Amino acid sequence: MELYSAQQRQRLNCGLRRKQHSLLKRLRKAKKEAQPMAKPEVLKTHLRYMIILPKMVGSIVGVYNGKTFNQVEIKPEMIGHYLGEFSITYQLLAVIPALLSLGWS
């Protein structure tokens, strides 16, 4: 449990909700059905608040950002973060450098 912050430990101690259990079950099934040395299929989800658990490493998840599903391949260093941290909900605008060159500050 040292992989998680205090808030995440508190949420995990209360247990996972039904949708989170369902996502874990689907991830396990996709990993099992994948060919050896092949990547599992992408599973789409809206659960941006799901904490990445060690069981999820190696899976590919499509995380909804409000418009599209961004593919996230889960790696060991992502454990303890939220899925939403890897699917940005806004676009970085190219307008800011143009405004700065015009003298705006």
Short mmCIF file of C-alpha atoms in Angstrom, two decimals:
data_model
loop_
_atom_site.label_atom_id
_atom_site.label_comp_id
_atom_site.label_asym_id
_atom_site.label_seq_id
_atom_site.Cartn_x
_atom_site.Cartn_y
_atom_site.Cartn_z
CA MET A 1 0.00 0.00 0.00
CA GLU A 2 3.02 2.38 0.04
CA LEU A 3 2.44 2.92 -3.69
CA TYR A 4 -0.61 5.08 -2.99
CA SER A 5 -1.23 8.48 -1.40
CA ALA A 6 -3.34 8.78 1.75
CA GLN A 7 -6.47 9.67 -0.19
CA GLN A 8 -6.06 6.69 -2.50
CA ARG A 9 -5.40 4.31 0.40
CA GLN A 10 -8.58 5.55 2.05
CA ARG A 11 -10.60 4.96 -1.14
CA LEU A 12 -9.14 1.47 -1.61
CA ASN A 13 -9.80 0.52 2.02
CA CYS A 14 -13.50 1.33 1.47
CA GLY A 15 -13.51 -1.07 -1.46
CA LEU A 16 -14.06 -0.70 -5.18
CA ARG A 17 -17.46 0.06 -6.65
CA ARG A 18 -19.34 -2.18 -9.07
CA LYS A 19 -18.21 -0.33 -12.23
CA GLN A 20 -14.58 -0.52 -11.13
CA HIS A 21 -14.87 -4.26 -10.45
CA SER A 22 -16.48 -4.67 -13.87
CA LEU A 23 -13.56 -2.84 -15.54
CA LEU A 24 -11.01 -5.04 -13.73
CA LYS A 25 -12.91 -8.16 -14.77
CA ARG A 26 -12.98 -7.03 -18.44
CA LEU A 27 -9.24 -6.19 -18.32
CA ARG A 28 -8.41 -9.64 -16.94
CA LYS A 29 -10.54 -11.29 -19.64
CA ALA A 30 -8.87 -9.26 -22.43
CA LYS A 31 -5.39 -10.18 -21.14
CA LYS A 32 -6.33 -13.85 -20.93
CA GLU A 33 -7.77 -13.93 -24.46
CA ALA A 34 -4.78 -12.14 -26.01
CA GLN A 35 -2.21 -14.22 -27.86
CA PRO A 36 1.17 -14.69 -26.15
CA MET A 37 3.50 -11.72 -26.78
CA ALA A 38 0.56 -9.74 -28.24
CA LYS A 39 -1.15 -6.69 -26.81
CA PRO A 40 -4.68 -7.14 -25.45
CA GLU A 41 -7.62 -5.37 -27.07
CA VAL A 42 -8.45 -1.78 -26.11
CA LEU A 43 -11.22 -1.47 -23.52
CA LYS A 44 -13.11 1.83 -23.49
CA THR A 45 -14.14 3.40 -20.19
CA HIS A 46 -15.46 6.63 -18.71
CA LEU A 47 -13.93 5.82 -15.29
CA ARG A 48 -11.37 8.63 -15.16
CA TYR A 49 -11.34 8.40 -11.35
CA MET A 50 -10.19 4.76 -11.35
CA ILE A 51 -6.92 4.26 -9.49
CA ILE A 52 -4.40 2.22 -11.48
CA LEU A 53 -3.74 -1.06 -9.66
CA PRO A 54 -0.89 -3.56 -10.16
CA LYS A 55 -3.39 -6.01 -11.76
CA MET A 56 -3.93 -3.54 -14.61
CA VAL A 57 -0.29 -3.37 -15.79
CA GLY A 58 0.08 -4.41 -19.42
CA SER A 59 -3.50 -3.57 -20.37
CA ILE A 60 -4.60 -0.97 -22.89
CA VAL A 61 -7.48 1.28 -21.85
CA GLY A 62 -9.38 3.86 -23.88
CA VAL A 63 -10.05 6.70 -21.41
CA TYR A 64 -12.80 9.15 -22.34
CA ASN A 65 -11.78 12.82 -22.30
CA GLY A 66 -15.21 14.31 -23.01
CA LYS A 67 -14.96 13.98 -26.77
CA THR A 68 -12.86 10.94 -27.74
CA PHE A 69 -11.25 7.91 -26.17
CA ASN A 70 -7.47 8.27 -25.70
CA GLN A 71 -5.56 4.99 -25.66
CA VAL A 72 -3.43 4.52 -22.56
CA GLU A 73 -1.04 1.58 -22.22
CA ILE A 74 -0.66 0.93 -18.51
CA LYS A 75 2.93 0.59 -17.30
CA PRO A 76 4.33 -0.23 -13.82
CA GLU A 77 5.33 3.38 -13.11
CA MET A 78 1.68 4.45 -13.50
CA ILE A 79 0.53 2.48 -10.45
CA GLY A 80 -1.17 4.76 -7.94
CA HIS A 81 -2.21 7.40 -10.47
CA TYR A 82 -5.71 7.97 -11.83
CA LEU A 83 -6.66 6.96 -15.39
CA GLY A 84 -7.81 10.53 -16.05
CA GLU A 85 -4.28 11.86 -15.54
CA PHE A 86 -3.25 10.24 -18.81
CA SER A 87 -6.17 11.52 -20.93
CA ILE A 88 -6.02 15.31 -21.18
CA THR A 89 -9.42 17.00 -21.50
CA TYR A 90 -8.22 20.19 -23.19
CA GLN A 91 -6.05 21.13 -26.14
CA LEU A 92 -2.94 23.23 -25.78
CA LEU A 93 -3.49 26.26 -27.96
CA ALA A 94 -0.92 27.56 -30.39
CA VAL A 95 -2.36 31.08 -29.88
CA ILE A 96 -0.30 31.87 -26.78
CA PRO A 97 3.10 32.16 -28.55
CA ALA A 98 1.49 34.34 -31.23
CA LEU A 99 0.06 36.69 -28.60
CA LEU A 100 3.40 36.94 -26.83
CA SER A 101 5.11 37.88 -30.10
CA LEU A 102 2.59 40.71 -30.56
CA GLY A 103 3.55 42.19 -27.21
CA TRP A 104 0.76 40.80 -25.04
CA SER A 105 1.87 39.80 -21.59
#
